[in-house]
Amino acid sequence: MIDLVYLCTKDMNSETITLQNLSIGYRVKNHETRVVASGINASIKRGELTCLLGANGVGKSTLLRTLSAFQPKLEGEILIESRNISTFNDRELSRVIGVVLTEKPDIRNMSVRELVALGRSPYTGFWGTLHDDDWHEVDDAIDAVRISSLSQRMIHTLSDGERQKVMIAKALAQQTPVIYLDEPTAFLDFPSKVEMMQLLRRLAQEKDKTIFLSTHDFELALQVADTLWLMEKSQTDNGQPKLHIGTPQELASNGALARYVERPGITFDPQNLSVTVAK
């Protein structure tokens, strides 16, 4: 069972995602099951930017794919606004969860506005015809991400940062209360990473969205995230990770962040939430 250290004390009424005794994992050869983590009891709140941290191979991708309904849970429950995720059909699910993946979209001969408009597909009929209300939502999403100047550009002409903003606008046009992102800053230079994280936090607050993302940008997450989920490799017999949940200051105070990042020549300052590398 996963060892959960849960420090957040915010208003419980703001919970959008609730995990109850959740077990995650996947099938391996001979129909056996590999359990990555079990006994997860936690929640993700709306109006916040929540960042998932952890070493490679600890189970971040498995957790994110399970929350996104890309792979089945092993046990337990995932509730979205108090409704069990297993009761949603595909169309309903597409109206509550938006997902932005790491992979770059291999798209040519499509404009930014046209790609963002694909976010309206859960609301269109069989022919996918967009009406005036749909286009209004598309343009609102483009404005919210502040890429109006790019709306007529072709996707293949964009930089990595611009393309990632377009995918976030597409998720906004989908009008879901929940948005999951897998490494949204992976291909960006540092100024673009900062801008992207600031954008996501602003959207969470201004649009009252539940935004949950995985990232390896440790120091940036400490400065921008409202809440952190840190999956720490466990030394126990079952080998399952320990999950720490709290503000950056809370996880710095209890030593979880230092254990995660410190190595010979690398020290963590819990007061300033900063990392120093020996020369």
Backbone as numpy.savetxt, mean C-alpha at the origin, in Angstrom:
# Nx Ny Nz CAx CAy CAz Cx Cy Cz
2.18 -18.73 15.35 1.34 -17.54 15.35 2.22 -16.30 15.35
1.83 -15.30 14.58 2.63 -14.09 14.49 2.58 -13.33 15.81
3.72 -12.79 16.22 3.81 -12.02 17.45 3.51 -10.57 17.10
2.37 -10.06 17.58 1.89 -8.74 17.20 2.15 -7.75 18.31
2.83 -6.67 17.99 3.04 -5.58 18.92 2.32 -4.37 18.33
1.17 -4.00 18.93 0.28 -3.01 18.34 0.23 -1.80 19.26
0.74 -0.65 18.79 0.90 0.50 19.66 -0.05 1.64 19.35
-0.71 1.63 18.18 -1.56 2.75 17.82 -2.76 2.84 18.75
-3.13 4.07 19.13 -4.25 4.29 20.03 -5.24 5.28 19.45
-5.36 5.34 18.12 -6.24 6.31 17.48 -7.68 5.83 17.51
-8.59 6.71 17.08 -10.01 6.43 17.09 -10.33 5.16 16.32
-10.90 4.17 17.01 -11.20 2.89 16.38 -12.28 3.02 15.31
-13.08 4.10 15.36 -14.14 4.27 14.37 -13.59 4.60 12.99
-12.29 4.92 12.90 -11.71 5.26 11.61 -11.17 4.05 10.87
-11.36 2.85 11.44 -10.84 1.65 10.81 -11.60 1.34 9.51
-10.87 1.06 8.45 -11.47 0.62 7.19 -11.22 -0.86 6.96
-9.98 -1.29 7.20 -9.60 -2.69 7.03 -9.36 -3.30 8.41
-9.99 -4.44 8.67 -9.79 -5.15 9.93 -9.37 -6.58 9.63
-8.28 -7.01 10.23 -7.77 -8.37 10.07 -8.00 -9.12 11.36
-8.64 -10.28 11.26 -8.98 -11.07 12.43 -8.36 -12.46 12.30
-7.35 -12.72 13.13 -6.68 -14.03 13.16 -6.27 -14.49 11.76
-5.76 -13.56 10.97 -5.43 -13.82 9.57 -4.15 -14.64 9.45
-4.19 -15.67 8.60 -3.01 -16.44 8.23 -2.78 -16.27 6.74
-1.53 -16.03 6.35 -1.20 -15.83 4.95 -0.11 -16.82 4.55
-0.10 -17.16 3.27 0.89 -18.10 2.75 0.52 -18.50 1.34
1.06 -19.62 0.89 0.81 -20.04 -0.49 1.03 -21.55 -0.60
0.53 -22.07 -1.70 0.68 -23.50 -1.97 2.03 -23.78 -2.58
2.63 -24.89 -2.18 3.90 -25.32 -2.76 3.69 -26.69 -3.39
4.77 -27.34 -3.76 4.66 -28.64 -4.42 3.96 -29.66 -3.52
3.38 -30.67 -4.17 2.69 -31.75 -3.46 1.50 -31.25 -2.65
0.94 -30.10 -3.08 -0.26 -29.54 -2.47 -0.05 -29.17 -1.01
1.18 -28.97 -0.62 1.46 -28.53 0.73 1.30 -27.01 0.81
1.11 -26.52 2.05 0.92 -25.10 2.27 2.10 -24.52 3.04
2.65 -23.45 2.53 3.71 -22.72 3.24 3.07 -21.54 3.96
3.04 -21.60 5.29 2.48 -20.51 6.09 3.57 -19.46 6.28
3.28 -18.23 5.83 4.23 -17.13 5.96 4.05 -16.43 7.31
2.80 -16.20 7.69 2.49 -15.56 8.97 1.08 -15.95 9.36
0.83 -16.03 10.65 -0.50 -16.41 11.12 -0.86 -15.62 12.37
-2.16 -15.63 12.69 -2.63 -14.96 13.89 -2.53 -13.45 13.84
-2.70 -12.86 12.65 -2.60 -11.40 12.52 -3.93 -10.77 12.90
-3.91 -9.92 13.90 -5.08 -9.14 14.31 -4.68 -7.67 14.29
-5.21 -6.92 13.35 -4.77 -5.54 13.17 -5.81 -4.78 12.37
-5.58 -3.48 12.20 -6.49 -2.67 11.40 -5.71 -1.60 10.66
-6.29 -1.13 9.56 -5.72 -0.04 8.77 -6.77 1.05 8.73
-6.36 2.29 8.97 -7.30 3.38 9.16 -7.39 4.29 7.94
-8.57 4.83 7.74 -8.76 5.79 6.66 -8.17 7.15 7.06
-7.86 7.93 6.03 -7.29 9.25 6.27 -5.82 9.21 6.65
-5.21 8.03 6.57 -3.81 7.88 6.94 -3.00 7.25 5.81
-1.71 7.55 5.81 -0.76 6.83 4.97 -0.07 5.80 5.86
-0.26 4.52 5.54 0.34 3.43 6.30 1.39 2.75 5.44
2.60 2.63 5.97 3.71 2.05 5.22 4.13 0.72 5.82
4.30 -0.28 4.97 4.73 -1.61 5.35 6.22 -1.76 5.08
6.99 -2.02 6.14 8.43 -2.19 6.04 8.81 -3.62 6.41
9.96 -4.05 5.94 10.45 -5.38 6.30 11.52 -5.83 5.32
12.34 -6.76 5.78 13.42 -7.27 4.94 12.86 -8.09 3.78
13.68 -8.25 2.74 13.28 -9.11 1.62 13.00 -10.51 2.13
11.90 -11.10 1.64 11.57 -12.47 2.00 10.82 -12.63 3.30
10.51 -11.53 4.00 9.84 -11.65 5.29 8.33 -11.88 5.14
7.78 -11.55 3.96 6.36 -11.80 3.72 5.54 -10.58 3.35
6.19 -9.46 3.06 5.45 -8.24 2.72 4.60 -8.42 1.47
5.19 -8.99 0.42 4.44 -9.15 -0.83 3.27 -10.11 -0.66
3.49 -11.19 0.12 2.39 -12.14 0.37 1.26 -11.45 1.12
1.59 -10.63 2.10 0.56 -9.91 2.84 -0.20 -8.95 1.94
0.53 -8.20 1.12 -0.11 -7.21 0.25 -0.99 -7.90 -0.79
-0.52 -9.01 -1.36 -1.33 -9.73 -2.35 -2.59 -10.31 -1.70
-2.48 -10.76 -0.46 -3.65 -11.32 0.22 -4.66 -10.23 0.53
-4.20 -9.08 1.01 -5.12 -7.98 1.29 -5.80 -7.49 0.02
-5.08 -7.57 -1.10 -5.63 -7.11 -2.39 -6.54 -8.13 -3.04
-6.67 -9.33 -2.42 -7.48 -10.44 -2.95 -6.89 -11.01 -4.22
-5.57 -10.84 -4.42 -4.89 -11.47 -5.54 -4.55 -12.92 -5.24
-4.50 -13.27 -3.97 -4.31 -14.66 -3.59 -5.13 -14.92 -2.33
-5.58 -16.15 -2.14 -6.49 -16.42 -1.01 -5.76 -16.42 0.32
-6.46 -16.03 1.34 -5.95 -16.17 2.70 -5.98 -17.65 3.09
-5.21 -18.02 4.07 -5.22 -19.40 4.55 -6.27 -19.59 5.64
-6.33 -18.65 6.55 -7.31 -18.71 7.64 -7.63 -17.29 8.06
-8.67 -17.17 8.90 -9.02 -15.87 9.45 -9.88 -15.05 8.52
-10.03 -13.78 8.87 -10.95 -12.90 8.14 -10.28 -11.58 7.77
-10.68 -11.07 6.61 -10.33 -9.71 6.18 -11.64 -8.96 6.01
-11.85 -7.91 6.80 -13.08 -7.13 6.74 -12.78 -5.77 6.12
-13.62 -5.37 5.18 -13.54 -4.04 4.58 -14.79 -3.29 5.00
-14.60 -2.26 5.83 -15.73 -1.52 6.38 -16.75 -2.48 6.98
-16.25 -3.41 7.78 -17.03 -4.40 8.55 -17.63 -5.51 7.70
-17.37 -5.54 6.41 -17.90 -6.60 5.55 -16.78 -7.56 5.16
-17.06 -8.85 5.27 -16.06 -9.86 4.95 -15.70 -9.81 3.47
-14.41 -9.80 3.17 -13.96 -9.68 1.79 -14.45 -10.84 0.92
-14.68 -11.99 1.55 -15.12 -13.17 0.79 -16.54 -13.04 0.26
-17.29 -12.04 0.75 -18.68 -11.85 0.30 -18.78 -10.91 -0.89
-17.68 -10.30 -1.29 -17.68 -9.39 -2.44 -17.53 -10.18 -3.73
-18.31 -9.85 -4.75 -18.01 -10.39 -6.07 -16.95 -9.50 -6.72
-16.47 -9.89 -7.89 -15.36 -9.16 -8.52 -15.71 -7.71 -8.79
-16.92 -7.46 -9.25 -17.31 -6.08 -9.57 -17.38 -5.24 -8.30
-17.93 -5.81 -7.23 -18.01 -5.08 -5.97 -16.61 -4.80 -5.43
-15.74 -5.79 -5.54 -14.39 -5.63 -5.02 -13.64 -4.52 -5.76
-13.90 -4.42 -7.07 -13.24 -3.38 -7.86 -13.73 -1.98 -7.50
-14.82 -1.91 -6.74 -15.33 -0.61 -6.30 -14.87 -0.25 -4.89
-14.17 -1.15 -4.23 -13.69 -0.85 -2.88 -12.17 -0.90 -2.76
-11.49 -1.62 -3.67 -10.03 -1.72 -3.61 -9.41 -1.29 -4.94
-8.51 -0.33 -4.87 -7.69 0.03 -6.02 -6.26 -0.40 -5.75
-5.57 -0.91 -6.77 -4.22 -1.44 -6.60 -3.28 -0.80 -7.62
-2.14 -0.33 -7.13 -1.11 0.23 -8.00 0.14 -0.64 -7.82
0.54 -1.33 -8.88 1.64 -2.29 -8.81 2.97 -1.63 -9.18
4.05 -2.35 -8.90 5.39 -1.85 -9.21 5.67 -1.86 -10.70
5.14 -2.87 -11.40 5.47 -3.05 -12.81 5.07 -1.83 -13.64
5.95 -1.46 -14.56 5.65 -0.36 -15.46 4.66 -0.82 -16.52
3.59 -0.07 -16.76 2.63 -0.49 -17.78 3.23 -0.39 -19.17
3.17 -1.47 -19.94 3.72 -1.50 -21.29 2.61 -1.06 -22.25
2.41 0.24 -22.30 1.28 0.81 -23.06 1.81 1.85 -24.04
1.35 1.76 -25.27 1.67 2.76 -26.29 0.37 3.19 -26.94
0.42 4.31 -27.61 -0.74 4.82 -28.35 -1.96 5.02 -27.45
-1.71 5.45 -26.21 -2.79 5.79 -25.30 -2.38 7.03 -24.52
-3.28 7.98 -24.40 -2.97 9.21 -23.69 -3.16 9.02 -22.19
-2.64 9.95 -21.42 -2.78 9.92 -19.97 -4.26 9.92 -19.59
-5.03 10.78 -20.18 -6.46 10.87 -19.84 -7.19 9.57 -20.17
-6.82 8.94 -21.28 -7.45 7.67 -21.65 -7.11 6.57 -20.66
-5.85 6.54 -20.19 -5.47 5.51 -19.23 -6.16 5.72 -17.89
-6.21 6.95 -17.43 -6.91 7.24 -16.18 -8.38 6.85 -16.29
-8.95 7.04 -17.48 -10.36 6.69 -17.69 -10.63 5.20 -17.51
-9.60 4.36 -17.65 -9.81 2.93 -17.43 -10.20 2.64 -15.98
-9.90 3.57 -15.08 -10.31 3.41 -13.71 -11.81 3.44 -13.52
-12.53 3.90 -14.52 -13.99 3.97 -14.43 -14.67 2.66 -14.86
-13.88 1.67 -15.27 -14.47 0.43 -15.79 -15.42 -0.28 -14.82
-15.23 -0.21 -13.49 -16.20 -0.88 -12.61 -17.60 -0.26 -12.67
-17.71 0.92 -13.26 -18.99 1.63 -13.24 -19.64 1.72 -14.61
-18.96 1.25 -15.64 -19.52 1.35 -16.99 -20.26 0.07 -17.35
-21.06 0.15 -18.38 -21.82 -1.01 -18.83 -20.97 -1.94 -19.67
-21.64 -2.85 -20.37 -20.98 -3.88 -21.16 -20.03 -3.28 -22.20
-20.42 -2.17 -22.81 -19.62 -1.56 -23.87 -18.53 -0.63 -23.33
-18.53 -0.40 -22.03 -17.50 0.45 -21.44 -17.62 1.91 -21.80
-18.82 2.35 -22.12 -19.03 3.74 -22.52 -18.98 4.67 -21.31
-18.15 5.71 -21.39 -18.07 6.70 -20.33 -19.02 7.86 -20.60
-19.73 8.26 -19.57 -20.65 9.38 -19.67 -20.01 10.63 -19.06
-20.74 11.73 -19.10 -20.18 12.99 -18.60 -19.73 12.88 -17.15
-20.49 12.18 -16.32 -20.12 12.02 -14.91 -18.81 11.26 -14.77
-18.62 10.27 -15.64 -17.37 9.50 -15.59 -16.18 10.38 -15.95
-16.32 11.14 -17.01 -15.21 12.01 -17.41 -14.94 13.07 -16.37
-15.97 13.50 -15.65 -15.77 14.46 -14.57 -14.89 13.83 -13.47
-15.15 12.56 -13.15 -14.33 11.87 -12.15 -12.90 11.69 -12.64
-12.74 11.40 -13.93 -11.40 11.25 -14.51 -10.62 12.55 -14.36
-11.25 13.65 -14.75 -10.55 14.94 -14.68 -10.30 15.38 -13.25
-11.20 15.04 -12.34 -10.98 15.34 -10.92 -9.77 14.58 -10.39
-9.64 13.31 -10.80 -8.50 12.49 -10.37 -7.19 13.07 -10.90
-7.20 13.47 -12.16 -6.00 14.07 -12.77 -5.63 15.36 -12.03
-6.63 16.16 -11.70 -6.37 17.41 -10.97 -5.82 17.12 -9.58
-6.38 16.09 -8.91 -5.96 15.77 -7.54 -4.49 15.38 -7.48
-4.01 14.69 -8.52 -2.61 14.25 -8.57 -1.73 15.34 -9.19
-2.38 16.40 -9.67 -1.68 17.56 -10.23 -0.87 17.22 -11.46
-1.54 16.52 -12.38 -0.88 16.17 -13.65 -1.71 16.64 -14.84
-2.47 17.73 -14.65 -3.32 18.23 -15.75 -2.50 18.56 -16.98
-1.27 19.03 -16.78 -0.42 19.38 -17.92 -0.01 18.16 -18.74
-0.20 16.96 -18.17 0.20 15.73 -18.87 -0.98 15.04 -19.53
-2.19 15.53 -19.38 -3.39 14.76 -19.73 -3.42 14.31 -21.18
-2.80 15.07 -22.10 -2.83 14.70 -23.51 -1.54 14.02 -23.97
-0.60 13.85 -23.04 0.66 13.18 -23.39 0.41 11.69 -23.58
1.23 11.06 -24.41 1.15 9.62 -24.60 1.94 8.93 -23.48
1.43 7.80 -23.02 2.01 7.13 -21.86 3.48 6.80 -22.07
3.85 6.34 -23.25 5.23 5.90 -23.45 6.23 7.05 -23.46
5.77 8.29 -23.45 6.67 9.44 -23.43 6.95 9.94 -22.01
6.32 9.34 -21.01 6.43 9.84 -19.64 7.65 9.29 -18.92
8.10 10.03 -17.93 9.15 9.54 -17.04 8.53 8.54 -16.06
9.39 7.84 -15.31 8.88 6.87 -14.34 7.99 7.54 -13.30
8.43 8.70 -12.82 7.64 9.40 -11.81 6.30 9.87 -12.35
6.31 10.38 -13.57 5.06 10.83 -14.20 4.11 9.65 -14.41
4.67 8.53 -14.86 3.85 7.34 -15.12 3.22 6.83 -13.82
3.98 6.88 -12.74 3.45 6.40 -11.47 2.31 7.30 -10.99
2.42 8.59 -11.22 1.34 9.51 -10.85 0.07 9.21 -11.67
0.26 8.85 -12.92 -0.88 8.50 -13.76 -1.60 7.28 -13.21
-0.83 6.28 -12.76 -1.45 5.07 -12.22 -2.19 5.36 -10.91
-1.67 6.31 -10.14 -2.37 6.71 -8.92 -3.66 7.45 -9.28
-3.61 8.30 -10.30 -4.82 8.98 -10.76 -5.85 7.98 -11.24
-5.41 6.94 -11.92 -6.33 5.88 -12.36 -7.02 5.22 -11.17
-6.24 4.96 -10.10 -6.82 4.38 -8.89 -7.82 5.34 -8.24
-7.52 6.63 -8.28 -8.46 7.62 -7.73 -9.75 7.67 -8.53
-9.61 7.59 -9.85 -10.80 7.60 -10.71 -11.68 6.40 -10.45
-11.11 5.36 -9.91 -11.85 4.13 -9.58 -12.76 4.35 -8.37
-12.50 5.43 -7.64 -13.32 5.83 -6.49 -13.47 4.74 -5.44
-12.37 4.13 -5.09 -12.38 3.11 -4.05 -11.97 3.73 -2.72
-12.53 3.28 -1.61 -12.08 3.80 -0.31 -10.68 3.34 0.07
-10.22 2.23 -0.55 -8.94 1.63 -0.21 -8.03 1.63 -1.43
-6.77 2.04 -1.24 -5.78 1.96 -2.30 -4.53 1.28 -1.73
-4.11 0.18 -2.37 -2.88 -0.51 -2.02 -1.83 -0.23 -3.09
-0.60 -0.01 -2.65 0.49 0.24 -3.58 1.68 -0.63 -3.23
2.27 -1.25 -4.25 3.43 -2.11 -4.09 4.67 -1.35 -4.55
5.50 -0.93 -3.62 6.76 -0.23 -3.92 6.55 0.93 -4.90
5.71 1.90 -4.58 5.41 2.97 -5.55 6.59 3.87 -5.87
7.67 3.84 -5.05 8.82 4.70 -5.31 10.01 3.93 -5.87
9.79 2.69 -6.29 10.90 1.79 -6.63 11.80 2.33 -7.75
11.25 2.96 -8.77 12.04 3.36 -9.92 12.35 4.86 -9.95
12.13 5.55 -8.83 12.21 7.00 -8.84 13.51 7.51 -8.23
13.94 8.69 -8.69 15.07 9.36 -8.05 14.59 9.96 -6.72
15.54 10.40 -5.90 15.17 10.79 -4.54 14.14 11.92 -4.49
14.33 13.03 -5.22 13.30 14.08 -5.15 11.91 13.56 -5.56
11.87 12.67 -6.54 10.59 12.11 -6.98 10.01 11.18 -5.93
10.87 10.45 -5.21 10.40 9.61 -4.11 9.70 10.46 -3.05
10.35 11.56 -2.67 9.77 12.44 -1.65 8.44 12.99 -2.13
8.41 13.46 -3.37 7.18 14.02 -3.92 6.06 12.98 -3.95
6.40 11.74 -4.31 5.40 10.68 -4.38 4.81 10.37 -3.00
5.66 10.26 -2.01 5.18 9.95 -0.66 4.35 11.10 -0.10
4.76 12.33 -0.36 3.98 13.48 0.09 2.62 13.51 -0.60
2.61 13.16 -1.88 1.36 13.11 -2.63 0.41 12.09 -2.02
0.91 10.91 -1.71 0.06 9.85 -1.18 -0.49 10.23 0.19
0.32 10.85 1.02 -0.18 11.27 2.33 -1.24 12.36 2.17
-1.02 13.29 1.25 -2.01 14.35 1.03 -3.33 13.77 0.54
-3.26 12.80 -0.38 -4.48 12.18 -0.89 -5.22 11.42 0.21
-4.46 10.73 1.08 -5.10 10.02 2.18 -5.87 10.99 3.07
-5.27 12.13 3.35 -5.90 13.08 4.25 -7.03 13.85 3.58
-6.78 14.37 2.39 -7.77 15.22 1.72 -8.95 14.42 1.18
-8.69 13.21 0.69 -9.74 12.38 0.11 -10.28 11.35 1.11
-9.74 11.33 2.32 -10.14 10.39 3.37 -10.03 8.94 2.88
-8.93 8.66 2.19 -8.67 7.32 1.67 -7.87 6.49 2.67
-8.01 5.20 2.57 -7.14 4.27 3.29 -6.03 3.87 2.33
-4.83 4.39 2.55 -3.71 4.13 1.63 -2.64 3.34 2.38
-2.34 2.16 1.83 -1.42 1.21 2.45 -0.41 0.80 1.40
0.88 0.95 1.69 1.89 0.65 0.69 3.08 -0.06 1.31
3.74 -0.86 0.49 5.01 -1.47 0.89 6.14 -0.62 0.33
7.23 -0.54 1.08 8.35 0.27 0.64 9.64 -0.19 1.29
10.76 0.06 0.60 12.09 -0.13 1.17 12.74 1.22 1.49
12.01 2.31 1.26 12.55 3.65 1.54 12.35 3.97 3.02
13.24 3.42 3.82 13.10 3.41 5.28 12.99 4.82 5.87
14.00 5.66 5.66 14.00 6.98 6.28 12.86 7.85 5.77
12.54 7.71 4.50 11.44 8.49 3.94 10.11 8.08 4.58
9.91 6.78 4.76 8.69 6.31 5.41 8.58 6.84 6.83
9.70 6.92 7.54 9.68 7.43 8.92 9.24 8.88 8.96
9.58 9.63 7.93 9.26 11.06 7.93 7.85 11.36 7.42
7.30 10.49 6.59 6.04 10.82 5.93 4.86 9.99 6.44
5.08 8.75 6.82 3.98 7.85 7.18 3.30 8.28 8.48
1.99 8.09 8.53 1.25 8.27 9.77 1.43 7.04 10.66
1.38 5.86 10.04 1.50 4.60 10.76 2.45 3.68 10.01
3.23 2.91 10.76 4.13 1.92 10.18 3.68 0.52 10.58
3.79 -0.40 9.63 3.74 -1.84 9.91 5.14 -2.36 9.62
5.79 -2.89 10.63 7.13 -3.42 10.46 7.11 -4.92 10.69
7.41 -5.69 9.64 7.51 -7.14 9.76 8.96 -7.48 10.06
9.20 -7.94 11.29 10.54 -8.23 11.77 10.79 -9.72 11.75
11.88 -10.13 11.16 12.22 -11.55 11.14 12.34 -12.08 12.55
11.75 -13.23 12.78 11.68 -13.79 14.13 12.78 -14.81 14.35
13.21 -14.91 15.59 14.21 -15.91 15.97 13.54 -17.12 16.65
12.20 -17.13 16.67 11.49 -18.22 17.33 11.49 -19.47 16.48
11.03 -20.57 17.07 11.09 -21.87 16.40 10.27 -21.91 15.12
9.08 -21.25 15.12 8.25 -21.35 13.92 8.72 -20.43 12.80
9.64 -19.52 13.11 10.24 -18.68 12.09 9.33 -17.61 11.53
8.13 -17.44 12.08 7.21 -16.45 11.56 7.58 -15.05 12.06
7.31 -14.04 11.26 7.74 -12.69 11.63 6.94 -12.11 12.78
7.55 -11.16 13.44 6.87 -10.36 14.45 6.38 -9.09 13.78
5.14 -8.73 13.98 4.56 -7.55 13.34 4.40 -6.44 14.37
5.09 -5.33 14.12 4.99 -4.15 14.98 4.14 -3.10 14.26
3.18 -2.52 14.94 2.32 -1.49 14.35 2.31 -0.29 15.27
2.57 0.88 14.71 2.56 2.10 15.51 3.05 3.28 14.71
3.11 4.43 15.33 3.70 5.60 14.68 5.20 5.39 14.58
5.88 6.14 13.72 7.34 6.03 13.67 7.99 6.27 15.04
7.46 7.24 15.78 8.03 7.54 17.09 7.84 6.36 18.06
6.69 5.71 17.99 6.43 4.57 18.88 7.35 3.39 18.56
7.53 3.11 17.28 8.40 1.98 16.92 9.87 2.30 17.14
10.21 3.60 17.13 11.58 3.98 17.48 11.79 3.79 18.98
10.79 4.15 19.77 10.92 4.07 21.23 11.03 2.64 21.72
10.33 1.71 21.08 10.36 0.33 21.59 11.51 -0.49 21.01
12.34 0.15 20.18 13.54 -0.52 19.68 13.36 -1.32 18.41
12.12 -1.41 17.89 11.87 -2.24 16.71 12.60 -1.70 15.48
12.62 -0.38 15.31 13.26 0.19 14.13 14.78 0.00 14.18
15.35 0.13 15.36 16.79 -0.08 15.48 17.16 -1.52 15.16
16.38 -2.48 15.67 16.67 -3.88 15.37 16.57 -4.16 13.88
15.66 -3.49 13.21 15.45 -3.73 11.78 16.62 -3.20 10.95
17.11 -2.02 11.28 18.04 -1.35 10.37 19.50 -1.44 10.79
19.77 -1.58 12.09 21.16 -1.50 12.52 21.97 -2.74 12.13
23.18 -2.49 11.66 24.16 -3.49 11.29 25.53 -2.94 11.69
26.59 -3.70 11.60 27.91 -3.11 11.83 28.13 -1.91 10.91
28.38 -0.76 11.49 28.60 0.44 10.71 27.34 1.23 10.42
26.17 0.73 10.86 24.91 1.44 10.65 24.24 1.61 12.01
23.96 2.86 12.38 23.29 3.13 13.65 22.02 3.93 13.41
21.06 3.74 14.31 19.77 4.41 14.21 19.60 5.34 15.40
19.21 6.58 15.13 18.95 7.58 16.18 17.44 7.65 16.40
16.92 7.08 17.52 15.47 7.08 17.72 14.89 8.45 18.02
15.71 9.37 18.46 15.22 10.72 18.75 14.93 11.50 17.46
15.84 11.40 16.52 15.72 12.16 15.28 15.21 11.31 14.11
14.94 10.01 14.38 14.46 9.10 13.34 15.41 9.13 12.12
16.69 9.00 12.40 17.67 9.10 11.31 18.67 7.95 11.41
19.29 7.65 10.27 20.27 6.59 10.16 21.63 7.19 9.86
22.67 6.70 10.55 24.04 7.16 10.31 24.87 5.96 9.83
25.60 6.17 8.75 26.48 5.15 8.19 27.91 5.54 8.46
28.69 4.64 9.08 30.08 4.93 9.41 30.90 5.08 8.13
31.83 6.02 8.15 32.70 6.24 6.99 33.93 5.36 7.07
